[in-house]
Amino acid sequence: MPQLSPIDRLQNHVARAYYHLFPPCSICYDSHMQTKLDMTKPQDIFRKITAMLVVTSDQAPSRAAAERRRDELESLCTTLGIKCACWDFFNIRSFNSATYIGTGQVQRLAWYAQENQCNLVVFNNSVSPRIQRNLEQILGIAVVDRQEIILQIFANRATTREARLQVELAQLQYSLPRLKRKWGELSQQRGGVKGAKGSGEKQLELDRRQAQARIVRLKREIDEIGKSRDVQRRNRRQGNVPNVAIVGYTNSGKSTLLNRISDANVLSEDKLFATLDPTTRRVHLPGGGTSLFTDTVGFVSDLPHELVDSFKSTLEEAVLADVLLIVLDASRDDFLMCWETTRSVLEDLKAFDKPRLVLLNKMDLVTEETLFAINSFCLSGERCLKVSVKDDPNLEEVLSTIENMISSKENP
Ligand SMILES: Nc1nc2c(ncn2[C@@H]2O[C@H](COP(=O)(O)OP(=O)(O)OP(=O)(O)O)[C@@H](O)[C@H]2O)c(=O)[nH]1
Ligand SMILES: [Mg+2]
């Protein structure tokens, strides 16, 4: 074994730690590490990470707004089990094409990260593969963006075959332009023959081809599953039972609601993206009718577009519903941001025009300061109800409002 210099050792360590945590994609993974790493318990690995969070903006947001973005990024990281040791806010006055943030800001970041013994830097904004590579080289530790953290949460949460395939597709699409980072150093080691490709370049090409072939296969499989989901949906529609989609920001209480109004027994917990797969239950309405209520995957601001793409068939539950039941966590002081995100995802899906009822949930936790904003929201013309789905002794008003909406849709 050749002796490695301390720098090489450090770089090797970083590369190993990084790919242990965020493998660019499973198929390329083993060939790089030469060994099969045990990813069966990723939580244990994430617990070893101490992260520094970075929030950036090209405007000058208020401290409270920057802190809200930091808080959400922190809850995304802690959902994975990552500890967050410190954070910083960088105002981007002039965009640096190599490192995104300015040179002085990179130095400040390096100093902070070192002081707090961080082994990961998480950016709130998306970071291009090139900038990610440059920053990693300068800082000597792994750099990821919010999108990658969200993809990883989805990967950890996916339990059904469909969800696993959808997440793998999203991860591969995200990783494809980033494969170069993995083989960056090797690609500079050229072969003896003039013009011959270095071992890294060959491997990079091989990985790319494998990843592209896998993407094609995954899309085909997801399409197949989507078709059988369509058949199920059509069968449901033939029964002429109206469909209600429960949608909204992650952690707002959608699954708790479905559990309360039916025997769904869906996992509901204080973690982001607890639900990835839709669950449908028949619910008896107070006026004698019945409806099918479907719990869906939660939204988040700047949802990675790879995820929206690959979860299309799951998100279609909202598109095909007769009525939307939008759950908002009213106890968040940024509940209007959650509302805007939900609205824009539904608009993208072309589902926002459906009859909808907004549930302002978790009223038991609402403070005086937010109450004013909630009341103004209710006066804005949106049909809404204030509830605490966890504890309200009965949710009859919710169900009867839905029933009225359904009957006025059927008999306009
Ligand atoms: N205090 C309070 N907590 C609630 C209420 N409704 C739900 N929760 C809690 O909020 C957390 C998230 O609830 P879920 O039902 O899992 O939220 P979700 O919208 O399904 O979340 P995702 O599946 O991640 O999108 C859980 O810990 C619930 O117990 C409520 O009315 N009051
Ligand atoms: Mg849920």
Coordinates of C-alpha atoms and ligand atoms in Angstrom, one line a residue:
M1 CA 0.0 0.0 0.0
P2 CA 1.5 3.4 -0.9
Q3 CA 1.8 5.9 1.9
L4 CA -0.9 8.6 1.7
S5 CA -0.1 12.2 2.5
P6 CA -2.3 13.7 5.3
I7 CA -4.2 15.7 2.7
D8 CA -4.9 12.6 0.7
R9 CA -6.0 10.8 3.8
L10 CA -8.3 13.7 4.7
Q11 CA -9.8 13.8 1.2
N12 CA -10.3 10.1 1.1
H13 CA -12.0 10.4 4.5
V14 CA -14.3 13.1 3.2
A15 CA -15.1 11.3 0.0
R16 CA -15.8 8.1 2.0
A17 CA -18.0 9.9 4.5
Y18 CA -19.8 11.7 1.8
Y19 CA -20.6 8.7 -0.4
H20 CA -21.5 6.7 2.7
L21 CA -24.1 9.4 3.5
F22 CA -25.3 10.5 0.1
P23 CA -24.5 7.8 -2.5
P24 CA -25.0 9.5 -5.9
C25 CA -26.9 6.5 -7.0
S26 CA -27.0 2.9 -5.8
I27 CA -25.8 1.3 -9.0
C28 CA -22.6 3.4 -9.2
Y29 CA -22.0 3.1 -5.6
D30 CA -20.4 -0.3 -5.1
S31 CA -18.0 0.1 -8.0
H32 CA -16.6 3.2 -6.4
M33 CA -16.2 2.0 -2.9
Q34 CA -15.2 -1.5 -3.9
T35 CA -17.1 -2.8 -0.9
K36 CA -20.7 -3.2 -0.2
L37 CA -21.6 -0.7 2.5
D38 CA -24.4 -1.4 4.8
M39 CA -27.1 1.1 4.1
T40 CA -29.8 -0.8 5.9
K41 CA -29.6 1.5 8.8
P42 CA -29.0 5.0 7.3
Q43 CA -30.3 6.6 10.5
D44 CA -27.2 5.4 12.4
I45 CA -25.0 7.0 9.7
F46 CA -27.0 10.3 9.7
R47 CA -26.6 10.5 13.5
K48 CA -22.9 10.9 13.0
I49 CA -23.3 14.0 11.0
T50 CA -23.0 17.5 12.4
A51 CA -24.2 20.1 9.9
M52 CA -23.8 23.8 9.4
L53 CA -26.9 25.3 7.8
V54 CA -26.6 28.1 5.3
V55 CA -29.5 30.4 4.3
T56 CA -28.9 32.7 1.4
S57 CA -30.9 35.5 -0.3
D58 CA -30.3 38.1 -2.9
Q59 CA -32.7 40.4 -1.1
A60 CA -32.4 41.5 2.5
P61 CA -35.1 39.5 4.3
S62 CA -36.0 40.3 7.9
R63 CA -34.1 38.3 10.5
A64 CA -37.4 36.5 11.4
A65 CA -37.8 35.4 7.7
A66 CA -34.3 34.1 7.5
E67 CA -34.8 32.3 10.8
R68 CA -38.0 30.7 9.6
R69 CA -36.1 29.3 6.6
R70 CA -33.4 28.1 8.9
D71 CA -36.0 26.4 11.2
E72 CA -37.5 24.5 8.3
L73 CA -34.1 23.4 7.0
E74 CA -33.2 22.3 10.5
S75 CA -36.4 20.2 10.8
L76 CA -35.7 18.6 7.5
C77 CA -32.1 17.7 8.7
T78 CA -33.3 16.5 12.1
T79 CA -35.9 14.4 10.4
L80 CA -32.9 12.5 9.0
G81 CA -31.2 12.4 12.4
I82 CA -28.6 15.0 11.4
K83 CA -27.5 17.4 14.2
C84 CA -27.3 21.0 13.3
A85 CA -24.5 22.8 15.2
C86 CA -24.7 26.3 13.7
W87 CA -26.1 28.4 10.9
D88 CA -25.3 31.5 9.0
F89 CA -27.1 33.9 6.6
F90 CA -25.4 35.2 3.5
N91 CA -26.8 38.1 1.6
I92 CA -25.8 37.5 -2.1
R93 CA -25.0 40.9 -3.5
S94 CA -23.3 39.7 -6.6
F95 CA -23.6 36.1 -7.6
N96 CA -20.2 34.3 -7.7
S97 CA -20.4 31.8 -10.6
A98 CA -17.7 29.5 -9.0
T99 CA -18.9 29.4 -5.4
Y100 CA -22.3 31.0 -5.4
I101 CA -21.4 33.0 -2.2
G102 CA -18.6 35.6 -2.2
T103 CA -14.9 34.7 -1.4
G104 CA -15.1 36.4 2.0
Q105 CA -18.3 34.6 2.7
V106 CA -16.7 31.2 1.9
Q107 CA -13.9 32.0 4.4
R108 CA -16.5 32.9 7.0
L109 CA -18.3 29.6 6.3
A110 CA -15.1 27.6 6.5
W111 CA -14.2 29.2 9.8
Y112 CA -17.7 28.6 11.3
A113 CA -17.9 25.0 10.1
Q114 CA -14.4 24.2 11.5
E115 CA -15.1 25.9 14.9
N116 CA -18.2 23.8 15.3
Q117 CA -16.6 20.6 14.0
C118 CA -19.2 20.3 11.2
N119 CA -18.7 17.5 8.6
L120 CA -21.5 18.7 6.3
V121 CA -22.7 22.0 5.0
V122 CA -26.4 22.3 4.0
F123 CA -27.5 25.1 1.7
N124 CA -31.2 26.2 1.8
N125 CA -31.1 27.1 -1.9
S126 CA -30.3 24.7 -4.7
V127 CA -26.6 24.5 -5.5
S128 CA -25.5 23.5 -9.0
P129 CA -23.2 20.4 -9.4
R130 CA -20.2 22.6 -10.3
I131 CA -20.6 25.0 -7.4
Q132 CA -21.1 22.0 -5.1
R133 CA -17.8 20.5 -6.3
N134 CA -15.9 23.8 -6.0
L135 CA -17.1 24.4 -2.4
E136 CA -16.3 20.9 -1.4
Q137 CA -12.8 21.3 -2.6
I138 CA -12.3 24.5 -0.8
L139 CA -14.0 23.5 2.4
G140 CA -12.8 19.9 2.6
I141 CA -16.2 18.7 3.8
A142 CA -19.3 17.6 2.0
V143 CA -21.8 20.2 0.7
V144 CA -25.4 19.4 -0.1
D145 CA -28.5 21.4 -0.8
R146 CA -32.1 21.3 0.7
Q147 CA -33.3 19.3 -2.3
E148 CA -30.8 16.5 -1.6
I149 CA -32.0 16.4 2.1
I150 CA -35.6 16.1 0.9
L151 CA -34.8 13.4 -1.5
Q152 CA -33.0 11.5 1.2
I153 CA -36.0 11.8 3.6
F154 CA -38.2 10.4 0.9
A155 CA -35.7 7.6 0.3
N156 CA -35.8 6.7 4.0
R157 CA -39.5 6.9 4.2
A158 CA -40.4 4.9 1.1
T159 CA -41.8 1.5 2.1
T160 CA -44.0 0.4 -0.8
R161 CA -42.6 -0.7 -4.1
E162 CA -44.2 2.2 -5.9
A163 CA -42.8 4.8 -3.6
R164 CA -39.3 3.2 -3.7
L165 CA -39.3 3.2 -7.5
Q166 CA -40.4 6.8 -7.6
V167 CA -37.8 8.0 -5.1
E168 CA -35.1 6.0 -6.9
L169 CA -36.0 7.7 -10.1
A170 CA -36.0 11.2 -8.5
Q171 CA -32.6 10.5 -6.9
L172 CA -31.1 9.2 -10.2
Q173 CA -32.3 12.2 -12.1
Y174 CA -30.9 14.5 -9.4
S175 CA -27.6 12.5 -9.4
L176 CA -27.0 12.3 -13.1
P177 CA -25.5 15.7 -13.6
R178 CA -23.5 15.3 -10.3
L179 CA -21.7 12.1 -11.2
K180 CA -18.7 14.0 -12.4
R181 CA -18.1 15.1 -8.8
K182 CA -17.6 11.5 -7.9
W183 CA -15.1 10.8 -10.5
G184 CA -13.6 14.3 -10.6
E185 CA -10.2 13.4 -9.3
L186 CA -9.8 10.2 -11.2
S187 CA -10.8 11.8 -14.4
Q188 CA -7.6 13.8 -14.4
Q189 CA -5.5 10.7 -14.3
R190 CA -5.0 10.1 -18.0
G191 CA -3.9 6.9 -19.6
G192 CA -0.5 6.5 -21.4
V193 CA -1.8 6.8 -25.0
K194 CA -2.3 10.3 -26.3
G195 CA -6.0 11.2 -26.4
A196 CA -6.9 8.1 -24.3
K197 CA -9.5 8.7 -21.7
G198 CA -8.5 8.6 -18.0
S199 CA -9.9 5.8 -15.9
G200 CA -12.2 8.2 -14.2
E201 CA -13.7 9.4 -17.5
K202 CA -14.3 5.9 -18.6
Q203 CA -16.0 5.1 -15.3
L204 CA -18.0 8.3 -15.5
E205 CA -19.3 7.3 -19.0
L206 CA -20.1 3.8 -17.8
D207 CA -22.0 5.2 -14.8
R208 CA -23.9 7.7 -16.9
R209 CA -25.0 5.0 -19.3
Q210 CA -26.0 2.7 -16.5
A211 CA -27.9 5.4 -14.8
Q212 CA -29.7 6.4 -18.0
A213 CA -30.7 2.8 -18.7
R214 CA -32.0 2.4 -15.1
I215 CA -34.0 5.7 -15.5
V216 CA -35.7 4.2 -18.6
R217 CA -36.5 1.0 -16.8
L218 CA -37.8 2.8 -13.7
K219 CA -40.0 5.0 -15.8
R220 CA -41.5 2.0 -17.5
E221 CA -42.1 0.2 -14.2
I222 CA -43.7 3.3 -12.6
D223 CA -45.9 3.7 -15.7
E224 CA -47.1 0.1 -15.2
I225 CA -48.0 0.7 -11.6
G226 CA -49.6 4.0 -12.5
K227 CA -51.8 2.0 -15.0
S228 CA -53.0 -0.4 -12.3
R229 CA -53.7 2.6 -10.1
D230 CA -55.8 4.1 -12.9
V231 CA -57.8 0.9 -13.1
Q232 CA -58.4 1.1 -9.3
R233 CA -59.4 4.7 -9.6
R234 CA -61.8 3.9 -12.5
N235 CA -63.4 1.2 -10.4
R236 CA -63.8 3.6 -7.6
R237 CA -65.4 6.1 -9.9
Q238 CA -67.8 3.5 -11.4
G239 CA -69.3 3.2 -7.9
N240 CA -70.2 6.9 -8.3
V241 CA -68.8 7.6 -4.8
P242 CA -67.4 11.2 -4.6
N243 CA -63.7 11.5 -4.0
V244 CA -62.2 13.9 -1.5
A245 CA -58.4 14.5 -1.5
I246 CA -56.8 15.6 1.7
V247 CA -53.9 17.8 0.7
G248 CA -51.5 20.3 2.2
Y249 CA -48.1 21.2 3.6
T250 CA -46.2 18.4 5.3
N251 CA -46.9 17.9 9.0
S252 CA -50.1 19.8 8.9
G253 CA -52.3 17.0 10.2
K254 CA -53.7 15.3 7.1
S255 CA -53.1 11.7 8.3
T256 CA -54.4 12.6 11.8
L257 CA -57.6 13.8 10.1
L258 CA -58.1 10.7 8.0
N259 CA -57.5 8.5 11.2
R260 CA -60.1 10.5 13.1
I261 CA -62.8 10.3 10.5
S262 CA -62.2 6.7 9.5
D263 CA -60.4 3.5 10.7
A264 CA -57.5 4.3 8.4
N265 CA -54.7 3.7 11.0
V266 CA -52.2 5.7 8.9
L267 CA -48.9 6.6 10.5
S268 CA -49.1 10.1 11.8
E269 CA -46.2 11.6 13.6
D270 CA -44.4 14.9 14.3
K271 CA -42.0 14.4 11.4
L272 CA -41.9 15.7 7.9
F273 CA -43.1 13.5 5.1
A274 CA -44.6 10.8 7.3
T275 CA -46.9 9.8 4.4
L276 CA -45.6 9.0 0.9
D277 CA -48.3 6.7 -0.3
P278 CA -51.9 7.6 -0.7
T279 CA -54.4 5.8 1.5
T280 CA -58.1 5.9 0.6
R281 CA -61.0 5.2 3.1
R282 CA -64.8 5.3 2.8
V283 CA -66.3 7.7 5.2
H284 CA -70.0 8.0 6.1
L285 CA -71.2 11.6 6.0
P286 CA -73.6 13.1 8.6
G287 CA -76.4 13.5 6.0
G288 CA -76.4 9.8 5.0
G289 CA -74.0 10.0 2.0
T290 CA -70.6 8.4 1.7
S291 CA -67.3 9.7 0.2
L292 CA -63.8 8.3 -0.4
F293 CA -61.2 10.3 1.4
T294 CA -57.6 10.0 0.3
D295 CA -54.6 11.0 2.4
T296 CA -51.8 12.2 0.2
V297 CA -48.0 13.1 0.3
G298 CA -47.4 16.4 1.9
F299 CA -46.0 19.5 0.1
V300 CA -43.0 21.6 1.0
S301 CA -41.7 24.9 -0.4
D302 CA -39.4 24.3 -3.4
L303 CA -40.3 20.7 -3.7
P304 CA -37.5 19.2 -5.9
H305 CA -39.0 19.0 -9.4
E306 CA -37.5 15.5 -9.8
L307 CA -39.9 14.5 -7.0
V308 CA -42.9 16.2 -8.4
D309 CA -42.2 14.5 -11.7
S310 CA -41.7 11.0 -10.3
F311 CA -44.6 11.3 -7.8
K312 CA -46.9 12.5 -10.5
S313 CA -49.2 9.5 -10.3
T314 CA -49.5 9.8 -6.5
L315 CA -50.1 13.5 -6.8
E316 CA -52.8 12.9 -9.3
E317 CA -55.1 11.9 -6.4
A318 CA -55.6 15.7 -6.0
V319 CA -56.2 16.1 -9.8
L320 CA -58.9 13.5 -9.9
A321 CA -60.7 14.4 -6.7
D322 CA -64.2 16.0 -6.7
V323 CA -63.4 18.1 -3.7
L324 CA -60.1 19.3 -2.1
L325 CA -59.8 19.3 1.7
I326 CA -56.7 21.5 2.3
V327 CA -55.2 21.2 5.7
L328 CA -53.1 24.1 7.0
D329 CA -51.1 24.1 10.3
A330 CA -52.4 27.4 11.6
S331 CA -50.1 27.3 14.6
R332 CA -47.1 28.1 12.3
D333 CA -46.4 31.8 12.2
D334 CA -45.5 31.2 8.5
F335 CA -48.8 29.5 7.7
L336 CA -49.4 31.9 4.8
M337 CA -46.2 30.6 3.2
C338 CA -47.5 27.1 3.6
W339 CA -50.8 28.2 2.0
E340 CA -49.0 29.8 -0.9
T341 CA -46.9 26.7 -1.5
T342 CA -49.9 24.4 -1.4
R343 CA -51.7 26.7 -3.8
S344 CA -48.9 26.9 -6.2
V345 CA -48.4 23.0 -6.2
L346 CA -52.2 22.6 -6.8
E347 CA -52.1 25.2 -9.6
D348 CA -49.2 23.4 -11.2
L349 CA -51.2 20.2 -11.1
K350 CA -54.2 22.2 -12.5
A351 CA -56.3 21.2 -9.5
F352 CA -56.7 24.4 -7.7
D353 CA -60.0 25.3 -9.4
K354 CA -61.9 22.4 -7.7
P355 CA -64.3 23.1 -4.9
R356 CA -62.1 23.3 -1.8
L357 CA -62.4 23.7 1.9
V358 CA -59.4 24.9 4.0
L359 CA -59.0 23.5 7.5
L360 CA -57.0 25.8 9.7
N361 CA -55.7 23.1 12.0
K362 CA -53.9 22.9 15.3
M363 CA -56.0 25.8 16.7
D364 CA -55.2 24.5 20.2
L365 CA -51.6 25.7 19.6
V366 CA -52.4 29.1 18.0
T367 CA -51.0 32.2 19.8
E368 CA -52.6 35.6 20.0
E369 CA -50.2 37.0 17.5
T370 CA -51.1 34.6 14.7
L371 CA -54.8 34.7 15.5
F372 CA -55.1 38.1 13.8
A373 CA -53.5 36.7 10.6
I374 CA -55.8 33.7 10.7
N375 CA -58.9 35.8 11.1
S376 CA -57.8 38.0 8.2
F377 CA -57.2 34.8 6.1
C378 CA -60.8 33.6 6.9
L379 CA -62.1 36.9 5.7
S380 CA -60.3 36.7 2.4
G381 CA -63.1 34.7 0.7
E382 CA -61.6 31.2 1.1
R383 CA -64.1 28.7 2.5
C384 CA -62.4 27.7 5.8
L385 CA -63.0 26.1 9.2
K386 CA -60.9 26.4 12.3
V387 CA -60.3 23.0 13.9
S388 CA -57.9 20.9 16.0
V389 CA -58.3 17.6 14.3
K390 CA -56.3 15.8 17.0
D391 CA -58.6 16.7 19.9
D392 CA -61.9 18.0 18.5
P393 CA -64.5 15.7 20.0
N394 CA -66.4 15.6 16.7
L395 CA -65.5 16.7 13.3
E396 CA -69.0 16.7 12.1
E397 CA -68.9 20.3 10.8
V398 CA -66.0 19.4 8.5
L399 CA -67.9 16.4 7.1
S400 CA -71.2 18.2 6.7
T401 CA -69.5 21.1 4.9
I402 CA -67.9 18.6 2.6
E403 CA -71.2 16.9 2.1
N404 CA -72.9 20.2 1.1
M405 CA -70.1 21.0 -1.3
I406 CA -70.5 17.6 -2.9
S407 CA -74.2 17.9 -3.3
S408 CA -74.0 21.5 -4.7
K409 CA -71.4 20.2 -7.2
E410 CA -73.7 17.4 -8.2
N411 CA -76.8 19.6 -8.4
P412 CA -75.3 23.0 -9.3
Ligands
LIG1 N1 -51.5 20.1 18.8 C1 -52.0 19.5 17.7 N2 -51.3 18.6 17.0 C2 -51.8 18.0 15.9 C3 -53.1 18.3 15.5 N3 -53.3 17.6 14.3 C4 -52.2 16.9 14.1 N4 -51.2 17.2 15.0 C5 -49.9 16.6 15.2 O1 -49.1 17.0 14.1 C6 -48.2 16.0 13.7 C7 -48.3 15.7 12.2 O2 -49.5 15.1 11.9 P1 -49.7 14.2 10.6 O3 -51.2 13.8 10.6 O4 -48.7 13.1 10.6 O5 -49.4 15.3 9.5 P2 -49.4 15.0 7.9 O6 -50.0 16.2 7.3 O7 -50.1 13.7 7.6 O8 -47.9 15.0 7.6 P3 -47.1 14.3 6.4 O9 -47.6 12.9 6.2 O10 -45.7 14.4 6.8 O11 -47.3 15.2 5.2 C8 -48.5 14.8 14.6 O12 -47.6 14.8 15.6 C9 -49.9 15.1 15.1 O13 -50.2 14.5 16.3 C10 -53.9 19.3 16.2 O14 -55.0 19.6 15.9 N5 -53.3 19.8 17.3
MG2 MG -49.3 12.1 6.7

